[in-house]
CSV table of C-alpha atoms (C1' of nucleotides) in Angstrom, one decimal:
chain,number,residue,atom,x,y,z
A,26,UNK,CA,-37.7,-27.1,-29.1
A,27,UNK,CA,-34.4,-25.7,-27.7
A,28,UNK,CA,-32.1,-23.4,-29.8
A,29,UNK,CA,-29.9,-26.3,-30.9
A,30,UNK,CA,-32.9,-28.0,-32.5
A,31,UNK,CA,-34.2,-25.0,-34.4
A,32,UNK,CA,-30.7,-24.2,-35.4
A,33,UNK,CA,-30.3,-27.6,-36.9
A,34,UNK,CA,-33.7,-27.6,-38.6
A,35,UNK,CA,-33.4,-24.1,-39.9
A,36,UNK,CA,-29.8,-24.2,-40.8
A,37,UNK,CA,-29.1,-20.9,-39.0
A,38,UNK,CA,-26.3,-20.8,-36.4
A,39,UNK,CA,-27.6,-20.4,-32.8
A,40,UNK,CA,-25.8,-17.2,-32.6
A,41,UNK,CA,-27.8,-15.9,-35.3
A,42,UNK,CA,-30.9,-17.0,-34.0
A,43,UNK,CA,-30.3,-15.2,-30.7
A,44,UNK,CA,-29.3,-12.2,-32.6
A,45,UNK,CA,-32.6,-12.4,-34.5
A,46,UNK,CA,-34.4,-12.3,-31.1
A,47,UNK,CA,-32.4,-9.5,-30.0
A,48,UNK,CA,-33.4,-7.4,-32.9
A,49,UNK,CA,-37.0,-8.4,-32.5
A,50,UNK,CA,-37.5,-10.6,-35.6
A,51,UNK,CA,-38.5,-13.5,-33.4
A,52,UNK,CA,-39.9,-13.9,-29.9
A,53,UNK,CA,-39.6,-17.4,-28.7
A,54,UNK,CA,-41.0,-18.3,-25.3
A,55,UNK,CA,-38.9,-19.1,-22.4
A,56,UNK,CA,-39.0,-22.3,-20.4
A,57,UNK,CA,-38.7,-22.3,-16.5
A,58,UNK,CA,-35.0,-22.9,-16.6
A,59,UNK,CA,-34.5,-19.8,-18.7
A,60,UNK,CA,-34.0,-21.7,-22.0
A,61,UNK,CA,-35.5,-20.5,-25.2
A,62,UNK,CA,-38.5,-22.5,-26.1
A,63,UNK,CA,-39.3,-22.4,-29.9
A,64,UNK,CA,-42.8,-23.3,-31.3
A,65,UNK,CA,-43.4,-24.5,-34.8
A,66,UNK,CA,-44.2,-20.9,-35.7
A,67,UNK,CA,-40.7,-19.7,-34.6
A,68,UNK,CA,-39.0,-22.3,-36.6
A,69,UNK,CA,-41.2,-21.4,-39.5
A,70,UNK,CA,-40.2,-17.9,-39.4
A,71,UNK,CA,-36.6,-18.8,-38.9
A,72,UNK,CA,-36.8,-20.8,-42.1
A,73,UNK,CA,-38.4,-17.8,-43.8
A,74,UNK,CA,-35.7,-15.5,-42.7
A,75,UNK,CA,-33.1,-17.8,-43.9
A,76,UNK,CA,-34.4,-18.0,-47.2
A,77,UNK,CA,-34.9,-14.2,-47.5
A,78,UNK,CA,-31.5,-13.6,-46.3
A,79,UNK,CA,-30.2,-16.2,-48.9
A,80,UNK,CA,-31.8,-14.0,-51.6
A,81,UNK,CA,-29.8,-11.2,-50.3
A,82,UNK,CA,-32.7,-9.3,-48.6
A,83,UNK,CA,-31.4,-6.8,-45.9
A,84,UNK,CA,-32.5,-7.5,-42.4
A,85,UNK,CA,-34.9,-4.7,-42.5
A,86,UNK,CA,-36.4,-6.0,-45.8
A,87,UNK,CA,-36.8,-9.4,-44.0
A,88,UNK,CA,-38.8,-7.5,-41.2
A,89,UNK,CA,-40.9,-5.8,-43.8
A,90,UNK,CA,-41.6,-9.2,-45.6
A,91,UNK,CA,-42.3,-11.1,-42.6
A,92,UNK,CA,-44.9,-8.3,-41.4
A,93,UNK,CA,-46.4,-8.6,-45.2
A,94,UNK,CA,-46.6,-12.4,-44.8
A,95,UNK,CA,-48.5,-12.2,-41.5
A,96,UNK,CA,-50.9,-9.6,-42.9
A,97,UNK,CA,-53.8,-11.3,-44.8
A,98,UNK,CA,-54.9,-7.8,-46.0
A,99,UNK,CA,-51.6,-7.1,-47.8
A,100,UNK,CA,-51.4,-6.4,-51.5
A,101,UNK,CA,-49.0,-8.5,-53.6
A,102,UNK,CA,-48.0,-5.0,-55.2
A,103,UNK,CA,-46.3,-4.3,-51.8
A,104,UNK,CA,-44.3,-7.2,-51.7
A,105,UNK,CA,-43.4,-6.9,-55.4
A,106,UNK,CA,-42.2,-3.4,-54.6
A,107,UNK,CA,-39.9,-4.6,-51.8
A,108,UNK,CA,-38.5,-7.4,-54.0
A,109,UNK,CA,-37.9,-5.0,-57.1
A,110,UNK,CA,-36.1,-2.5,-55.3
A,111,UNK,CA,-33.8,-5.2,-53.9
A,112,UNK,CA,-33.6,-6.6,-57.5
A,113,UNK,CA,-32.3,-3.1,-58.4
A,114,UNK,CA,-29.8,-3.1,-55.7
A,115,UNK,CA,-28.4,-6.5,-56.8
A,116,UNK,CA,-28.2,-5.2,-60.4
A,117,UNK,CA,-26.3,-2.1,-59.2
A,118,UNK,CA,-23.9,-4.3,-57.3
A,119,UNK,CA,-23.3,-6.7,-60.3
A,120,UNK,CA,-22.8,-3.8,-62.6
A,121,UNK,CA,-20.2,-2.5,-60.3
A,122,UNK,CA,-18.4,-5.8,-59.8
A,123,UNK,CA,-18.5,-6.4,-63.6
A,124,UNK,CA,-16.8,-3.1,-64.2
A,125,UNK,CA,-14.2,-3.9,-61.6
A,126,UNK,CA,-13.7,-7.3,-63.0
A,127,UNK,CA,-13.3,-5.9,-66.5
A,128,UNK,CA,-10.7,-3.5,-65.6
A,129,UNK,CA,-8.9,-5.9,-63.3
A,130,UNK,CA,-8.9,-8.7,-65.8
A,131,UNK,CA,-7.3,-6.4,-68.4
A,132,UNK,CA,-4.5,-5.5,-65.9
A,133,UNK,CA,-4.0,-9.0,-65.0
A,134,UNK,CA,-3.7,-10.0,-68.6
A,135,UNK,CA,-1.1,-7.2,-69.3
A,136,UNK,CA,1.2,-8.3,-66.4
A,137,UNK,CA,3.9,-10.8,-67.2
A,138,UNK,CA,3.8,-12.3,-63.7
A,139,UNK,CA,7.5,-13.2,-63.7
A,140,UNK,CA,10.4,-12.3,-61.5
A,141,UNK,CA,10.8,-9.0,-62.9
A,142,UNK,CA,9.4,-5.8,-61.2
A,143,UNK,CA,7.7,-4.1,-64.2
A,144,UNK,CA,4.0,-4.3,-63.5
A,145,UNK,CA,1.2,-2.8,-65.5
A,146,UNK,CA,-1.0,-3.5,-62.5
A,147,UNK,CA,1.2,-1.2,-60.2
A,148,UNK,CA,1.6,1.0,-63.1
A,149,UNK,CA,-2.1,1.8,-63.5
A,150,UNK,CA,-2.6,2.2,-59.8
A,151,UNK,CA,0.2,4.6,-59.5
A,152,UNK,CA,-0.6,6.9,-62.5
A,153,UNK,CA,-4.3,6.2,-62.9
A,154,UNK,CA,-3.7,5.5,-66.6
A,155,UNK,CA,-7.1,5.4,-68.1
A,156,UNK,CA,-6.1,3.0,-70.8
A,157,UNK,CA,-8.6,0.5,-69.6
A,158,UNK,CA,-11.3,2.8,-70.0
A,159,UNK,CA,-11.1,2.6,-74.0
A,160,UNK,CA,-11.2,-0.4,-76.1
A,161,UNK,CA,-7.8,-0.4,-77.7
A,162,UNK,CA,-5.1,-1.9,-75.5
A,163,UNK,CA,-2.3,-1.6,-78.1
A,164,UNK,CA,-2.9,1.9,-79.7
B,294,UNK,CA,-0.7,20.8,-48.1
B,295,UNK,CA,-3.6,20.5,-45.5
B,296,UNK,CA,-5.9,17.6,-45.4
B,297,UNK,CA,-8.6,19.5,-47.3
B,298,UNK,CA,-6.3,20.1,-50.1
B,299,UNK,CA,-5.4,16.3,-50.5
B,300,UNK,CA,-9.0,15.4,-50.0
B,301,UNK,CA,-9.9,17.7,-53.0
B,302,UNK,CA,-7.1,16.5,-55.1
B,303,UNK,CA,-7.3,12.6,-54.2
B,304,UNK,CA,-11.1,12.7,-54.2
B,305,UNK,CA,-11.1,10.9,-50.9
B,306,UNK,CA,-13.1,12.3,-47.9
B,307,UNK,CA,-10.9,14.0,-45.2
B,308,UNK,CA,-12.4,11.5,-42.8
B,309,UNK,CA,-11.2,8.5,-45.0
B,310,UNK,CA,-7.6,10.1,-45.1
B,311,UNK,CA,-7.6,10.4,-41.3
B,312,UNK,CA,-8.6,6.8,-41.1
B,313,UNK,CA,-5.9,5.7,-43.5
B,314,UNK,CA,-3.3,7.4,-41.2
B,315,UNK,CA,-4.8,5.7,-38.2
B,316,UNK,CA,-4.5,2.4,-39.6
B,317,UNK,CA,-0.9,3.1,-41.0
B,318,UNK,CA,-1.3,3.3,-44.7
B,319,UNK,CA,0.0,6.9,-44.7
B,320,UNK,CA,2.2,8.9,-42.4
B,321,UNK,CA,1.9,12.6,-43.1
B,322,UNK,CA,4.1,15.0,-41.2
B,323,UNK,CA,2.7,17.5,-38.7
B,324,UNK,CA,2.8,21.3,-38.7
B,325,UNK,CA,3.6,23.3,-35.7
B,326,UNK,CA,-0.1,24.0,-35.0
B,327,UNK,CA,-0.9,20.2,-35.1
B,328,UNK,CA,-2.4,20.1,-38.6
B,329,UNK,CA,-1.4,17.2,-40.8
B,330,UNK,CA,1.0,18.3,-43.5
B,331,UNK,CA,1.0,16.2,-46.6
B,332,UNK,CA,3.9,15.9,-49.0
B,333,UNK,CA,3.5,15.0,-52.8
B,334,UNK,CA,4.4,11.6,-51.9
B,335,UNK,CA,1.4,11.3,-49.5
B,336,UNK,CA,-0.9,12.6,-52.1
B,337,UNK,CA,0.5,10.2,-54.5
B,338,UNK,CA,-0.2,7.2,-52.1
B,339,UNK,CA,-3.7,8.5,-51.5
B,340,UNK,CA,-4.4,8.6,-55.2
B,341,UNK,CA,-2.9,5.0,-55.5
B,342,UNK,CA,-5.1,3.7,-52.6
B,343,UNK,CA,-8.2,5.5,-53.9
B,344,UNK,CA,-7.7,3.6,-57.3
B,345,UNK,CA,-6.9,0.3,-55.6
B,346,UNK,CA,-10.0,0.6,-53.4
B,347,UNK,CA,-12.2,1.5,-56.6
B,348,UNK,CA,-11.1,-1.7,-57.9
B,349,UNK,CA,-12.5,-3.3,-54.9
B,350,UNK,CA,-9.2,-4.4,-53.1
B,351,UNK,CA,-9.5,-4.8,-49.5
B,352,UNK,CA,-7.5,-2.4,-47.3
B,353,UNK,CA,-5.0,-5.2,-46.5
B,354,UNK,CA,-4.5,-5.9,-50.2
B,355,UNK,CA,-4.0,-2.0,-50.6
B,356,UNK,CA,-1.3,-2.3,-48.0
B,357,UNK,CA,0.5,-5.3,-49.6
B,358,UNK,CA,0.1,-3.4,-53.1
B,359,UNK,CA,1.6,-0.2,-51.7
B,360,UNK,CA,4.4,-2.3,-50.2
B,361,UNK,CA,5.0,-4.0,-53.4
B,362,UNK,CA,5.1,-0.7,-55.2
B,363,UNK,CA,7.7,0.7,-53.1
B,364,UNK,CA,9.8,-2.3,-53.4
B,365,UNK,CA,12.0,-2.0,-56.3
B,366,UNK,CA,12.9,-5.7,-56.0
B,367,UNK,CA,9.5,-7.0,-56.2
B,368,UNK,CA,8.6,-9.6,-58.9
B,369,UNK,CA,5.5,-8.8,-60.9
B,370,UNK,CA,4.4,-12.4,-60.2
B,371,UNK,CA,3.7,-11.3,-56.5
B,372,UNK,CA,1.4,-8.4,-57.8
B,373,UNK,CA,-0.3,-10.7,-60.2
B,374,UNK,CA,-1.1,-13.2,-57.4
B,375,UNK,CA,-2.8,-10.5,-55.3
B,376,UNK,CA,-4.7,-9.4,-58.3
B,377,UNK,CA,-5.8,-12.6,-59.4
B,378,UNK,CA,-7.0,-13.8,-55.9
B,379,UNK,CA,-9.1,-10.5,-55.8
B,380,UNK,CA,-10.5,-11.6,-59.2
B,381,UNK,CA,-11.5,-14.7,-57.9
B,382,UNK,CA,-13.1,-13.0,-55.0
B,383,UNK,CA,-15.1,-10.7,-57.4
B,384,UNK,CA,-15.9,-13.7,-59.6
B,385,UNK,CA,-17.4,-15.5,-56.7
B,386,UNK,CA,-19.6,-12.4,-55.7
B,387,UNK,CA,-20.8,-11.9,-59.1
B,388,UNK,CA,-21.7,-15.6,-59.3
B,389,UNK,CA,-23.5,-15.4,-56.2
B,390,UNK,CA,-25.4,-12.2,-57.1
B,391,UNK,CA,-26.3,-13.6,-60.5
B,392,UNK,CA,-27.8,-16.5,-58.7
B,393,UNK,CA,-29.9,-14.4,-56.4
B,394,UNK,CA,-31.0,-12.2,-59.3
B,395,UNK,CA,-32.1,-15.1,-61.2
B,396,UNK,CA,-34.3,-16.4,-58.6
B,397,UNK,CA,-35.6,-13.2,-57.6
B,398,UNK,CA,-36.4,-12.2,-61.0
B,399,UNK,CA,-38.6,-15.2,-61.6
B,400,UNK,CA,-40.5,-14.7,-58.4
B,401,UNK,CA,-41.0,-10.9,-59.3
B,402,UNK,CA,-42.2,-12.1,-62.8
B,403,UNK,CA,-44.8,-14.5,-61.2
B,404,UNK,CA,-46.1,-11.9,-58.9
B,405,UNK,CA,-49.1,-10.1,-60.0
B,406,UNK,CA,-48.4,-6.9,-58.1
B,407,UNK,CA,-51.9,-6.1,-57.7
B,408,UNK,CA,-54.1,-5.3,-54.6
B,409,UNK,CA,-54.7,-9.0,-53.9
B,410,UNK,CA,-52.8,-10.7,-51.3
B,411,UNK,CA,-51.7,-13.9,-53.1
B,412,UNK,CA,-47.9,-13.7,-53.7
B,413,UNK,CA,-45.6,-16.3,-55.2
B,414,UNK,CA,-42.7,-14.3,-53.5
B,415,UNK,CA,-44.1,-14.8,-50.0
B,416,UNK,CA,-45.1,-18.4,-50.8
B,417,UNK,CA,-41.6,-19.1,-51.9
B,418,UNK,CA,-40.1,-17.7,-48.8
B,419,UNK,CA,-42.6,-19.4,-46.6
B,420,UNK,CA,-42.3,-22.9,-48.1
B,421,UNK,CA,-38.8,-23.0,-49.7
B,422,UNK,CA,-40.6,-24.2,-52.9
B,423,UNK,CA,-37.8,-25.0,-54.9
B,424,UNK,CA,-39.7,-24.4,-58.2
B,425,UNK,CA,-37.1,-21.9,-59.2
B,426,UNK,CA,-34.4,-24.3,-59.3
B,427,UNK,CA,-35.6,-26.0,-62.3
B,428,UNK,CA,-36.2,-24.7,-65.8
B,429,UNK,CA,-40.2,-25.0,-66.0
B,430,UNK,CA,-42.2,-22.5,-64.3
B,431,UNK,CA,-45.6,-23.9,-65.3
B,432,UNK,CA,-45.0,-27.7,-65.0
C,272,DA,C1',-19.5,-36.3,-7.6
C,273,DG,C1',-17.6,-35.3,-11.7
C,274,DA,C1',-17.4,-34.8,-16.6
C,275,DT,C1',-19.6,-33.7,-20.8
C,276,DG,C1',-22.5,-31.0,-23.5
C,277,DG,C1',-25.9,-27.5,-24.2
C,278,DC,C1',-27.8,-23.4,-22.7
C,279,DT,C1',-27.5,-18.5,-20.8
C,280,DT,C1',-25.5,-13.5,-20.5
C,281,DC,C1',-22.4,-9.9,-21.9
C,282,DC,C1',-18.5,-7.9,-24.2
C,283,DA,C1',-15.5,-7.3,-28.2
C,284,DG,C1',-14.5,-7.2,-33.0
C,285,DC,C1',-14.8,-7.7,-38.2
C,286,DA,C1',-14.7,-4.0,-43.0
C,287,DA,C1',-14.3,0.5,-44.0
C,288,DG,C1',-15.6,3.9,-43.1
C,289,DT,C1',-19.6,8.0,-41.6
C,290,DG,C1',-21.4,11.4,-38.4
C,291,DC,C1',-21.6,14.2,-34.5
C,292,DA,C1',-19.8,17.0,-30.9
C,293,DA,C1',-16.5,19.9,-28.5
C,294,DG,C1',-12.9,22.6,-29.2
C,295,DG,C1',-8.2,24.7,-31.3
C,296,DT,C1',-6.5,27.8,-35.6
C,297,DC,C1',-6.3,31.0,-39.2
C,298,DA,C1',-7.5,34.7,-42.2
C,299,DA,C1',-10.3,38.4,-42.9
C,300,DT,C1',-13.4,41.7,-41.5
C,301,DG,C1',-15.7,45.5,-38.4
D,179,DC,C1',-8.9,44.1,-30.8
D,180,DA,C1',-12.8,41.2,-31.0
D,181,DT,C1',-15.3,38.1,-33.7
D,182,DT,C1',-17.0,35.7,-37.6
D,183,DG,C1',-16.5,31.6,-40.5
D,184,DA,C1',-13.9,28.1,-42.5
D,185,DC,C1',-10.9,24.8,-41.4
D,186,DC,C1',-8.5,21.7,-38.5
D,187,DT,C1',-8.1,18.5,-34.3
D,188,DT,C1',-9.7,14.6,-31.3
D,189,DG,C1',-12.8,11.0,-29.6
D,190,DC,C1',-16.8,8.4,-29.4
D,191,DA,C1',-20.8,6.3,-31.4
D,192,DC,C1',-23.0,4.0,-35.3
D,193,DT,C1',-23.6,1.4,-39.5
D,194,DT,C1',-24.5,-4.4,-41.2
D,195,DG,C1',-24.9,-8.8,-39.7
D,196,DC,C1',-23.2,-11.4,-37.6
D,197,DT,C1',-19.1,-14.3,-35.0
D,198,DG,C1',-16.0,-15.5,-31.1
D,199,DG,C1',-14.9,-16.0,-26.6
D,200,DA,C1',-15.4,-15.9,-21.4
D,201,DA,C1',-17.8,-16.9,-17.4
D,202,DG,C1',-21.5,-19.4,-15.6
D,203,DC,C1',-26.0,-22.2,-15.0
D,204,DC,C1',-28.4,-26.6,-16.4
D,205,DA,C1',-29.0,-31.5,-17.9
D,206,DT,C1',-27.5,-35.9,-18.4
D,207,DC,C1',-24.5,-39.9,-18.0
D,208,DT,C1',-21.3,-42.6,-15.6
DNA sequence: AGATGGCTTCCAGCAAGTGCAAGGTCAATG
DNA sequence: CATTGACCTTGCACTTGCTGGAAGCCATCT
C-alpha cells in the first residue's frame, strides 16, 4: 500500500503519517522506487495511533501504549496507569476551562453590547476587579 | 521600573514581558544603559494582558482588546463580540474534552488494572470497538 | 511527448512561550 | 581598584503536533 491508501484507510493525513515515521512511531518498508510500502500491520498501528490521539493521548503516551500493546507480557495495570494519568490531565484542563467559562460568561452577561463604550469586560481586564470571584453580582 | 520590577508586580515572567514587546503588545522606553524602562502605563497594560491571557484569550484577541480599551469611541458590542467568540471556543474545547473524558473513564473502569495482560483499553484502541458509543457496557 | 496526479525530500511556520549561553551593568564589598 | 553577585541584554534552540509549500522524481493516460 502507498501512503495515499493508508491515509484514506486510517483517516490520517499523509503528512501526519510521514511525521509519525519521522519520530519513529511506524517503520514502513520502502519500494524500489523509494515510495513507502505499508503492510497491514502498519495500517493497524496507524489506526491505533489515530484512536489514541483522538482520545487526547500525547504522542509519547501513544508510543508507550503501542509498546504495551505489542508486549504480550504487559500487565493491564501499566496501561491503566497511563490512561488514568491522562484522565487526570483531562480533568485539570476541563476544570481550568470551566473556571474561565464561568468568569467570562458573567462578564459577557454584564456587558450591554450596544454602541456605547462602557464595558464591564474591559473594566474587569483593566482593574482586575475580583467581583466575579464571589457569588453576588449586585452587592 | 526595570523588567524585574514589572515582572514581580504583574506576575508575568520577564521572558514573557520581553516576548510581548517583541510582538508589539507593549513598547517600553529604554534607559541609557539599554535596560527597558517601564512606565505605569506599561505595567497597567501588562496586568491587563495577564488577566486577558488567564481568561484564555489568544494573543491576537489580547491585542484587539487592548486596542478597544484604548479606543474611547469603541462600542461595547465589539468587545462583547470578541468575548463571545472566545466563549464559543472554550465551549467547544470543553465539549471535546468531556467527550474524551467519558470514553476514557469507561475504558479505565472496565480495565482490571492487575498483572494480567488483558486490557479493554488496548483492545479498544486496537479494534476501534465502538462499544463506548452506546449506553450498555454489558449487552 | 505532455499532462496529470501521487510520491519524495527539505524548509518554514503556527501558539505562546521556556531554557540556555555569552556578555554588559550596577551596587556593594574587600 | 578589583571583584563578586544580582540583574539586565541579545540571540538561538526547543517545546507539541502537526501543516503548508517548493522543487523534483515517478506512474499512468492520452
